[in-house]
């Protein structure tokens, strides 16, 4: 008889990213004290590369951003040097992917500027840019570097146009004019031959940037697109947006057929944008924003905020387990229990001639010290009163002695005695 040894193997490949999770950095590796802008509502306000961290900041009389070496952790001085050449609020900043010292910025002043940051960071405010690019008729909200060419920059303005800048000559060489409202996001495929855009006109577009031709266009009724990102060379697009029920969604699209999304996935019902970031090397997608998900299978029911017994029930001998609740509901679930203090008439409790309510002992060291100093002050006051009374008594005694020893009183006494003898 032949015995066959059987082994079981899973039919799926276990993902090496199954247990990927974020970890908050230690405080000594964080940046603090940076006055982050409040004007950039629907866009990135920071950019980072291997050398520097750039953050758009609050400023008066124009727009500015700080550039900090990534190794310079800790609290940032309020007077830290800034890049402050724009005349309006800075709306977007992006580092050149091929030159760590070059950064592009755009602003409400309708300009795009190119800055060169010295090695080691800034030692004084930088007001002179390498290039000033003017071509938009309204404020410029987005800038994007071409992923494979160092001298090509794209900018999108509130004039609904995208300009392609040749930085070797400092001039725009192409204008893409196919949008009917404000452009919300731009994303390139890996080789930079295609440009995907999301727009306030609720349309998703795939554009051939050199010709400006729209290759695909989607007008999804169930998914309002806010942000879009190419998923590397997979010929797929991922968008974040809002469903018709105002829940946050992600959707996967075929770049060659935008008639319908391949799949739609609801995230949560919270407000705020979801920003997608795709790592083409590891094929990992990251969503940044207030994104909260809850897994009932991981977090069991737990004792909640409602009591299981009344006071009388417990005193009468009844036992009952706690009322359980879901942790998902616990964050927003109000406590309906209202505490009512009993109405009691204040009565004096006199023990051995001492009113206990009037002579409550101190509860803390500070209260004890305050009481001690009050008593010392009272003792000093009483001693002063005793001293004054002693002085007054002595004065009265002297006056009495003076009266007794007065000659007039003695003569009167003698006269009265003589008259009585006659």
mmCIF file of N, CA, C and O in Angstrom, residues 146-234:
data_model
loop_
_atom_site.group_PDB
_atom_site.id
_atom_site.type_symbol
_atom_site.label_atom_id
_atom_site.label_comp_id
_atom_site.label_asym_id
_atom_site.label_seq_id
_atom_site.Cartn_x
_atom_site.Cartn_y
_atom_site.Cartn_z
ATOM 1 N N UNK A 146 6.617 68.227 -15.202
ATOM 2 C CA UNK A 146 6.535 67.050 -16.067
ATOM 3 C C UNK A 146 7.401 65.950 -15.469
ATOM 4 O O UNK A 146 8.504 66.208 -14.988
ATOM 5 N N UNK A 147 6.941 64.701 -15.465
ATOM 6 C CA UNK A 147 7.660 63.639 -14.736
ATOM 7 C C UNK A 147 8.947 63.166 -15.389
ATOM 8 O O UNK A 147 9.773 62.534 -14.718
ATOM 9 N N UNK A 148 9.161 63.464 -16.669
ATOM 10 C CA UNK A 148 10.366 62.961 -17.325
ATOM 11 C C UNK A 148 11.202 64.050 -17.985
ATOM 12 O O UNK A 148 12.254 63.752 -18.552
ATOM 13 N N UNK A 149 10.776 65.306 -17.920
ATOM 14 C CA UNK A 149 11.512 66.416 -18.509
ATOM 15 C C UNK A 149 11.701 67.497 -17.457
ATOM 16 O O UNK A 149 10.724 67.973 -16.880
ATOM 17 N N UNK A 150 12.931 67.902 -17.212
ATOM 18 C CA UNK A 150 13.197 68.814 -16.100
ATOM 19 C C UNK A 150 12.785 70.249 -16.387
ATOM 20 O O UNK A 150 12.572 71.031 -15.467
ATOM 21 N N UNK A 151 12.662 70.629 -17.657
ATOM 22 C CA UNK A 151 12.401 72.025 -17.994
ATOM 23 C C UNK A 151 10.980 72.322 -18.389
ATOM 24 O O UNK A 151 10.707 73.382 -18.950
ATOM 25 N N UNK A 152 10.044 71.407 -18.144
ATOM 26 C CA UNK A 152 8.647 71.619 -18.516
ATOM 27 C C UNK A 152 7.804 71.704 -17.249
ATOM 28 O O UNK A 152 7.860 70.825 -16.382
ATOM 29 N N UNK A 153 7.011 72.770 -17.142
ATOM 30 C CA UNK A 153 6.131 72.979 -15.993
ATOM 31 C C UNK A 153 4.719 73.276 -16.488
ATOM 32 O O UNK A 153 4.540 74.030 -17.444
ATOM 33 N N UNK A 154 3.725 72.665 -15.848
ATOM 34 C CA UNK A 154 2.316 72.909 -16.155
ATOM 35 C C UNK A 154 1.720 73.777 -15.046
ATOM 36 O O UNK A 154 2.004 73.569 -13.865
ATOM 37 N N UNK A 155 0.875 74.726 -15.439
ATOM 38 C CA UNK A 155 0.163 75.544 -14.452
ATOM 39 C C UNK A 155 -1.300 75.642 -14.848
ATOM 40 O O UNK A 155 -1.630 75.743 -16.033
ATOM 41 N N UNK A 156 -2.176 75.589 -13.848
ATOM 42 C CA UNK A 156 -3.617 75.691 -14.088
ATOM 43 C C UNK A 156 -4.147 76.892 -13.324
ATOM 44 O O UNK A 156 -3.887 77.049 -12.120
ATOM 45 N N UNK A 157 -4.902 77.761 -14.028
ATOM 46 C CA UNK A 157 -5.400 78.981 -13.418
ATOM 47 C C UNK A 157 -6.906 78.995 -13.295
ATOM 48 O O UNK A 157 -7.618 78.122 -13.807
ATOM 49 N N UNK A 158 -7.396 80.006 -12.610
ATOM 50 C CA UNK A 158 -8.839 80.197 -12.466
ATOM 51 C C UNK A 158 -9.447 80.826 -13.708
ATOM 52 O O UNK A 158 -10.626 81.172 -13.722
ATOM 53 N N UNK A 159 -8.637 80.979 -14.746
ATOM 54 C CA UNK A 159 -9.160 81.356 -16.052
ATOM 55 C C UNK A 159 -9.527 80.125 -16.872
ATOM 56 O O UNK A 159 -9.793 80.232 -18.072
ATOM 57 N N UNK A 160 -9.518 78.935 -16.204
ATOM 58 C CA UNK A 160 -9.900 77.635 -16.780
ATOM 59 C C UNK A 160 -8.909 77.127 -17.823
ATOM 60 O O UNK A 160 -9.219 76.248 -18.612
ATOM 61 N N UNK A 161 -7.678 77.638 -17.792
ATOM 62 C CA UNK A 161 -6.683 77.248 -18.785
ATOM 63 C C UNK A 161 -5.485 76.597 -18.117
ATOM 64 O O UNK A 161 -5.137 76.905 -16.975
ATOM 65 N N UNK A 162 -4.847 75.684 -18.890
ATOM 66 C CA UNK A 162 -3.587 75.072 -18.479
ATOM 67 C C UNK A 162 -2.505 75.570 -19.431
ATOM 68 O O UNK A 162 -2.649 75.453 -20.656
ATOM 69 N N UNK A 163 -1.436 76.150 -18.863
ATOM 70 C CA UNK A 163 -0.313 76.610 -19.668
ATOM 71 C C UNK A 163 0.869 75.667 -19.472
ATOM 72 O O UNK A 163 1.152 75.229 -18.351
ATOM 73 N N UNK A 164 1.547 75.343 -20.579
ATOM 74 C CA UNK A 164 2.754 74.523 -20.546
ATOM 75 C C UNK A 164 3.936 75.458 -20.766
ATOM 76 O O UNK A 164 4.038 76.131 -21.805
ATOM 77 N N UNK A 165 4.828 75.510 -19.757
ATOM 78 C CA UNK A 165 5.944 76.452 -19.774
ATOM 79 C C UNK A 165 7.246 75.740 -20.140
ATOM 80 O O UNK A 165 7.551 74.688 -19.584
ATOM 81 N N UNK A 166 7.964 76.333 -21.081
ATOM 82 C CA UNK A 166 9.322 75.902 -21.393
ATOM 83 C C UNK A 166 10.264 76.783 -20.572
ATOM 84 O O UNK A 166 10.458 77.964 -20.876
ATOM 85 N N UNK A 167 10.834 76.221 -19.529
ATOM 86 C CA UNK A 167 11.633 77.023 -18.609
ATOM 87 C C UNK A 167 13.014 77.362 -19.177
ATOM 88 O O UNK A 167 13.709 78.208 -18.625
ATOM 89 N N UNK A 168 13.384 76.723 -20.270
ATOM 90 C CA UNK A 168 14.658 77.082 -20.883
ATOM 91 C C UNK A 168 14.583 78.425 -21.581
ATOM 92 O O UNK A 168 15.604 79.107 -21.755
ATOM 93 N N UNK A 169 13.371 78.809 -21.960
ATOM 94 C CA UNK A 169 13.183 80.132 -22.582
ATOM 95 C C UNK A 169 12.294 81.032 -21.729
ATOM 96 O O UNK A 169 12.162 82.223 -22.009
ATOM 97 N N UNK A 170 11.679 80.457 -20.701
ATOM 98 C CA UNK A 170 10.829 81.246 -19.818
ATOM 99 C C UNK A 170 9.540 81.712 -20.448
ATOM 100 O O UNK A 170 9.012 82.774 -20.092
ATOM 101 N N UNK A 171 8.992 80.916 -21.374
ATOM 102 C CA UNK A 171 7.778 81.287 -22.084
ATOM 103 C C UNK A 171 6.809 80.105 -22.146
ATOM 104 O O UNK A 171 7.238 78.949 -22.143
ATOM 105 N N UNK A 172 5.493 80.383 -22.220
ATOM 106 C CA UNK A 172 4.534 79.298 -22.445
ATOM 107 C C UNK A 172 4.586 78.845 -23.899
ATOM 108 O O UNK A 172 4.691 79.667 -24.818
ATOM 109 N N UNK A 173 4.555 77.532 -24.114
ATOM 110 C CA UNK A 173 4.633 76.990 -25.466
ATOM 111 C C UNK A 173 3.337 76.317 -25.886
ATOM 112 O O UNK A 173 3.177 75.968 -27.068
ATOM 113 N N UNK A 174 2.394 76.157 -24.937
ATOM 114 C CA UNK A 174 1.137 75.500 -25.270
ATOM 115 C C UNK A 174 0.082 75.912 -24.261
ATOM 116 O O UNK A 174 0.382 76.103 -23.083
ATOM 117 N N UNK A 175 -1.153 76.066 -24.734
ATOM 118 C CA UNK A 175 -2.278 76.331 -23.846
ATOM 119 C C UNK A 175 -3.348 75.271 -24.076
ATOM 120 O O UNK A 175 -3.752 75.026 -25.217
ATOM 121 N N UNK A 176 -3.782 74.623 -23.009
ATOM 122 C CA UNK A 176 -4.868 73.628 -23.080
ATOM 123 C C UNK A 176 -6.137 74.328 -22.612
ATOM 124 O O UNK A 176 -6.239 74.750 -21.460
ATOM 125 N N UNK A 177 -7.089 74.430 -23.531
ATOM 126 C CA UNK A 177 -8.305 75.204 -23.259
ATOM 127 C C UNK A 177 -9.535 74.340 -23.539
ATOM 128 O O UNK A 177 -10.257 74.567 -24.517
ATOM 129 N N UNK A 178 -9.754 73.349 -22.672
ATOM 130 C CA UNK A 178 -10.897 72.448 -22.863
ATOM 131 C C UNK A 178 -11.792 72.373 -21.638
ATOM 132 O O UNK A 178 -12.757 71.609 -21.622
ATOM 133 N N UNK A 179 -11.466 73.125 -20.600
ATOM 134 C CA UNK A 179 -12.242 73.073 -19.366
ATOM 135 C C UNK A 179 -13.218 74.244 -19.310
ATOM 136 O O UNK A 179 -12.930 75.333 -19.810
ATOM 137 N N UNK A 180 -14.337 74.001 -18.670
ATOM 138 C CA UNK A 180 -15.381 75.033 -18.575
ATOM 139 C C UNK A 180 -15.523 75.571 -17.157
ATOM 140 O O UNK A 180 -16.430 76.365 -16.896
ATOM 141 N N UNK A 181 -14.643 75.147 -16.265
ATOM 142 C CA UNK A 181 -14.676 75.644 -14.891
ATOM 143 C C UNK A 181 -13.283 75.472 -14.284
ATOM 144 O O UNK A 181 -12.340 75.078 -14.980
ATOM 145 N N UNK A 182 -13.169 75.733 -12.999
ATOM 146 C CA UNK A 182 -11.876 75.686 -12.319
ATOM 147 C C UNK A 182 -11.336 74.257 -12.308
ATOM 148 O O UNK A 182 -12.059 73.307 -12.003
ATOM 149 N N UNK A 183 -10.062 74.111 -12.631
ATOM 150 C CA UNK A 183 -9.400 72.805 -12.633
ATOM 151 C C UNK A 183 -8.982 72.479 -11.205
ATOM 152 O O UNK A 183 -8.316 73.274 -10.535
ATOM 153 N N UNK A 184 -9.375 71.306 -10.730
ATOM 154 C CA UNK A 184 -9.140 70.927 -9.334
ATOM 155 C C UNK A 184 -7.866 70.122 -9.137
ATOM 156 O O UNK A 184 -7.251 70.200 -8.077
ATOM 157 N N UNK A 185 -7.466 69.354 -10.156
ATOM 158 C CA UNK A 185 -6.323 68.459 -9.975
ATOM 159 C C UNK A 185 -5.735 68.094 -11.323
ATOM 160 O O UNK A 185 -6.459 68.006 -12.332
ATOM 161 N N UNK A 186 -4.405 67.884 -11.348
ATOM 162 C CA UNK A 186 -3.710 67.400 -12.544
ATOM 163 C C UNK A 186 -2.821 66.234 -12.144
ATOM 164 O O UNK A 186 -2.205 66.254 -11.072
ATOM 165 N N UNK A 187 -2.749 65.220 -13.030
ATOM 166 C CA UNK A 187 -1.886 64.072 -12.761
ATOM 167 C C UNK A 187 -1.380 63.501 -14.083
ATOM 168 O O UNK A 187 -2.134 63.380 -15.053
ATOM 169 N N UNK A 188 -0.069 63.135 -14.113
ATOM 170 C CA UNK A 188 0.547 62.545 -15.302
ATOM 171 C C UNK A 188 0.646 61.031 -15.151
ATOM 172 O O UNK A 188 0.779 60.502 -14.034
ATOM 173 N N UNK A 189 0.638 60.364 -16.292
ATOM 174 C CA UNK A 189 1.035 58.956 -16.255
ATOM 175 C C UNK A 189 2.550 58.878 -16.125
ATOM 176 O O UNK A 189 3.242 59.890 -16.063
ATOM 177 N N UNK A 190 3.097 57.683 -16.055
ATOM 178 C CA UNK A 190 4.513 57.520 -15.722
ATOM 179 C C UNK A 190 5.434 58.225 -16.701
ATOM 180 O O UNK A 190 6.399 58.896 -16.306
ATOM 181 N N UNK A 191 5.165 58.123 -17.979
ATOM 182 C CA UNK A 191 6.057 58.711 -18.978
ATOM 183 C C UNK A 191 5.681 60.133 -19.359
ATOM 184 O O UNK A 191 6.388 60.787 -20.122
ATOM 185 N N UNK A 192 4.591 60.642 -18.796
ATOM 186 C CA UNK A 192 4.200 62.012 -19.066
ATOM 187 C C UNK A 192 3.550 62.231 -20.406
ATOM 188 O O UNK A 192 3.458 63.378 -20.871
ATOM 189 N N UNK A 193 3.071 61.172 -21.042
ATOM 190 C CA UNK A 193 2.417 61.321 -22.342
ATOM 191 C C UNK A 193 0.936 61.626 -22.217
ATOM 192 O O UNK A 193 0.300 62.038 -23.185
ATOM 193 N N UNK A 194 0.374 61.415 -21.023
ATOM 194 C CA UNK A 194 -1.046 61.667 -20.790
ATOM 195 C C UNK A 194 -1.202 62.513 -19.535
ATOM 196 O O UNK A 194 -0.445 62.373 -18.569
ATOM 197 N N UNK A 195 -2.215 63.366 -19.560
ATOM 198 C CA UNK A 195 -2.536 64.210 -18.424
ATOM 199 C C UNK A 195 -3.995 63.991 -18.057
ATOM 200 O O UNK A 195 -4.882 64.106 -18.916
ATOM 201 N N UNK A 196 -4.248 63.648 -16.793
ATOM 202 C CA UNK A 196 -5.620 63.503 -16.296
ATOM 203 C C UNK A 196 -5.963 64.719 -15.456
ATOM 204 O O UNK A 196 -5.133 65.208 -14.678
ATOM 205 N N UNK A 197 -7.188 65.225 -15.620
ATOM 206 C CA UNK A 197 -7.621 66.379 -14.848
ATOM 207 C C UNK A 197 -9.012 66.135 -14.269
ATOM 208 O O UNK A 197 -9.839 65.445 -14.870
ATOM 209 N N UNK A 198 -9.230 66.699 -13.100
ATOM 210 C CA UNK A 198 -10.582 66.793 -12.550
ATOM 211 C C UNK A 198 -10.947 68.258 -12.524
ATOM 212 O O UNK A 198 -10.085 69.122 -12.360
ATOM 213 N N UNK A 199 -12.234 68.539 -12.681
ATOM 214 C CA UNK A 199 -12.668 69.915 -12.872
ATOM 215 C C UNK A 199 -13.943 70.169 -12.076
ATOM 216 O O UNK A 199 -14.698 69.239 -11.756
ATOM 217 N N UNK A 200 -14.160 71.433 -11.768
ATOM 218 C CA UNK A 200 -15.359 71.797 -11.032
ATOM 219 C C UNK A 200 -16.623 71.608 -11.862
ATOM 220 O O UNK A 200 -17.730 71.649 -11.327
ATOM 221 N N UNK A 201 -16.477 71.405 -13.180
ATOM 222 C CA UNK A 201 -17.632 71.118 -14.026
ATOM 223 C C UNK A 201 -18.068 69.663 -13.927
ATOM 224 O O UNK A 201 -18.879 69.195 -14.720
ATOM 225 N N UNK A 202 -17.500 68.938 -12.917
ATOM 226 C CA UNK A 202 -17.850 67.546 -12.582
ATOM 227 C C UNK A 202 -17.408 66.540 -13.638
ATOM 228 O O UNK A 202 -17.934 65.422 -13.697
ATOM 229 N N UNK A 203 -16.410 66.908 -14.444
ATOM 230 C CA UNK A 203 -15.945 66.002 -15.480
ATOM 231 C C UNK A 203 -14.513 65.556 -15.212
ATOM 232 O O UNK A 203 -13.692 66.324 -14.720
ATOM 233 N N UNK A 204 -14.248 64.321 -15.563
ATOM 234 C CA UNK A 204 -12.911 63.729 -15.521
ATOM 235 C C UNK A 204 -12.415 63.616 -16.962
ATOM 236 O O UNK A 204 -13.130 63.097 -17.829
ATOM 237 N N UNK A 205 -11.188 64.089 -17.204
ATOM 238 C CA UNK A 205 -10.672 64.107 -18.571
ATOM 239 C C UNK A 205 -9.298 63.470 -18.638
ATOM 240 O O UNK A 205 -8.491 63.628 -17.710
ATOM 241 N N UNK A 206 -9.026 62.783 -19.734
ATOM 242 C CA UNK A 206 -7.693 62.314 -20.081
ATOM 243 C C UNK A 206 -7.278 63.053 -21.346
ATOM 244 O O UNK A 206 -7.955 62.981 -22.376
ATOM 245 N N UNK A 207 -6.157 63.777 -21.252
ATOM 246 C CA UNK A 207 -5.753 64.704 -22.311
ATOM 247 C C UNK A 207 -4.373 64.319 -22.826
ATOM 248 O O UNK A 207 -3.492 63.913 -22.055
ATOM 249 N N UNK A 208 -4.180 64.456 -24.140
ATOM 250 C CA UNK A 208 -2.859 64.360 -24.741
ATOM 251 C C UNK A 208 -2.261 65.764 -24.661
ATOM 252 O O UNK A 208 -2.698 66.674 -25.370
ATOM 253 N N UNK A 209 -1.281 65.997 -23.754
ATOM 254 C CA UNK A 209 -0.902 67.376 -23.428
ATOM 255 C C UNK A 209 -0.240 68.139 -24.569
ATOM 256 O O UNK A 209 -0.406 69.362 -24.662
ATOM 257 N N UNK A 210 0.518 67.475 -25.439
ATOM 258 C CA UNK A 210 1.217 68.220 -26.490
ATOM 259 C C UNK A 210 0.265 68.774 -27.541
ATOM 260 O O UNK A 210 0.503 69.842 -28.100
ATOM 261 N N UNK A 211 -0.820 68.070 -27.793
ATOM 262 C CA UNK A 211 -1.805 68.557 -28.757
ATOM 263 C C UNK A 211 -2.992 69.243 -28.083
ATOM 264 O O UNK A 211 -3.720 70.000 -28.721
ATOM 265 N N UNK A 212 -3.205 68.944 -26.798
ATOM 266 C CA UNK A 212 -4.356 69.497 -26.089
ATOM 267 C C UNK A 212 -5.643 68.762 -26.378
ATOM 268 O O UNK A 212 -6.723 69.200 -25.961
ATOM 269 N N UNK A 213 -5.549 67.615 -27.047
ATOM 270 C CA UNK A 213 -6.741 66.852 -27.422
ATOM 271 C C UNK A 213 -7.262 66.055 -26.236
ATOM 272 O O UNK A 213 -6.496 65.423 -25.521
ATOM 273 N N UNK A 214 -8.578 66.091 -26.036
ATOM 274 C CA UNK A 214 -9.225 65.299 -24.982
ATOM 275 C C UNK A 214 -9.474 63.905 -25.540
ATOM 276 O O UNK A 214 -10.278 63.713 -26.461
ATOM 277 N N UNK A 215 -8.786 62.908 -24.982
ATOM 278 C CA UNK A 215 -8.927 61.531 -25.456
ATOM 279 C C UNK A 215 -10.123 60.822 -24.832
ATOM 280 O O UNK A 215 -10.793 60.038 -25.496
ATOM 281 N N UNK A 216 -10.362 61.080 -23.560
ATOM 282 C CA UNK A 216 -11.489 60.474 -22.857
ATOM 283 C C UNK A 216 -12.094 61.515 -21.922
ATOM 284 O O UNK A 216 -11.389 62.373 -21.386
ATOM 285 N N UNK A 217 -13.400 61.400 -21.743
ATOM 286 C CA UNK A 217 -14.090 62.329 -20.851
ATOM 287 C C UNK A 217 -15.216 61.607 -20.145
ATOM 288 O O UNK A 217 -15.953 60.827 -20.760
ATOM 289 N N UNK A 218 -15.320 61.798 -18.844
ATOM 290 C CA UNK A 218 -16.360 61.146 -18.052
ATOM 291 C C UNK A 218 -17.169 62.197 -17.328
ATOM 292 O O UNK A 218 -16.624 63.162 -16.781
ATOM 293 N N UNK A 219 -18.460 62.003 -17.346
ATOM 294 C CA UNK A 219 -19.363 62.869 -16.596
ATOM 295 C C UNK A 219 -20.186 61.974 -15.686
ATOM 296 O O UNK A 219 -21.357 61.703 -15.928
ATOM 297 N N UNK A 220 -19.531 61.478 -14.627
ATOM 298 C CA UNK A 220 -20.164 60.484 -13.761
ATOM 299 C C UNK A 220 -21.280 61.124 -12.944
ATOM 300 O O UNK A 220 -21.091 62.160 -12.302
ATOM 301 N N UNK A 221 -22.438 60.504 -12.962
ATOM 302 C CA UNK A 221 -23.586 61.016 -12.223
ATOM 303 C C UNK A 221 -23.558 60.576 -10.757
ATOM 304 O O UNK A 221 -24.084 61.275 -9.900
ATOM 305 N N UNK A 222 -22.961 59.425 -10.503
ATOM 306 C CA UNK A 222 -22.971 58.883 -9.137
ATOM 307 C C UNK A 222 -21.705 59.194 -8.357
ATOM 308 O O UNK A 222 -21.603 58.823 -7.196
ATOM 309 N N UNK A 223 -20.748 59.831 -9.003
ATOM 310 C CA UNK A 223 -19.454 60.047 -8.356
ATOM 311 C C UNK A 223 -18.929 61.410 -8.765
ATOM 312 O O UNK A 223 -18.480 61.611 -9.890
ATOM 313 N N UNK A 224 -18.984 62.372 -7.839
ATOM 314 C CA UNK A 224 -18.465 63.706 -8.092
ATOM 315 C C UNK A 224 -16.961 63.691 -7.843
ATOM 316 O O UNK A 224 -16.512 63.540 -6.719
ATOM 317 N N UNK A 225 -16.170 63.862 -8.903
ATOM 318 C CA UNK A 225 -14.723 63.712 -8.827
ATOM 319 C C UNK A 225 -14.094 64.977 -8.245
ATOM 320 O O UNK A 225 -14.383 66.090 -8.685
ATOM 321 N N UNK A 226 -13.215 64.790 -7.259
ATOM 322 C CA UNK A 226 -12.433 65.895 -6.718
ATOM 323 C C UNK A 226 -10.957 65.779 -7.083
ATOM 324 O O UNK A 226 -10.340 66.720 -7.540
ATOM 325 N N UNK A 227 -10.371 64.603 -6.846
ATOM 326 C CA UNK A 227 -8.944 64.388 -7.087
ATOM 327 C C UNK A 227 -8.765 63.148 -7.959
ATOM 328 O O UNK A 227 -9.532 62.198 -7.882
ATOM 329 N N UNK A 228 -7.690 63.193 -8.781
ATOM 330 C CA UNK A 228 -7.408 62.085 -9.685
ATOM 331 C C UNK A 228 -5.915 61.803 -9.655
ATOM 332 O O UNK A 228 -5.096 62.718 -9.493
ATOM 333 N N UNK A 229 -5.558 60.526 -9.814
ATOM 334 C CA UNK A 229 -4.158 60.136 -9.879
ATOM 335 C C UNK A 229 -4.029 58.951 -10.820
ATOM 336 O O UNK A 229 -4.872 58.044 -10.826
ATOM 337 N N UNK A 230 -2.989 58.996 -11.666
ATOM 338 C CA UNK A 230 -2.668 57.848 -12.517
ATOM 339 C C UNK A 230 -2.028 56.760 -11.666
ATOM 340 O O UNK A 230 -1.172 57.045 -10.815
ATOM 341 N N UNK A 231 -2.399 55.525 -11.891
ATOM 342 C CA UNK A 231 -1.809 54.396 -11.174
ATOM 343 C C UNK A 231 -0.664 53.821 -12.004
ATOM 344 O O UNK A 231 -0.730 52.705 -12.527
ATOM 345 N N UNK A 232 0.398 54.603 -12.123
ATOM 346 C CA UNK A 232 1.590 54.141 -12.836
ATOM 347 C C UNK A 232 1.302 53.794 -14.275
ATOM 348 O O UNK A 232 0.621 54.523 -15.001
ATOM 349 N N UNK A 233 1.839 52.629 -14.692
ATOM 350 C CA UNK A 233 1.638 52.137 -16.052
ATOM 351 C C UNK A 233 0.538 51.089 -16.132
ATOM 352 O O UNK A 233 0.489 50.295 -17.079
ATOM 353 N N UNK A 234 -0.359 51.061 -15.164
ATOM 354 C CA UNK A 234 -1.431 50.062 -15.141
ATOM 355 C C UNK A 234 -2.605 50.450 -16.030
ATOM 356 O O UNK A 234 -3.590 49.715 -16.113
#
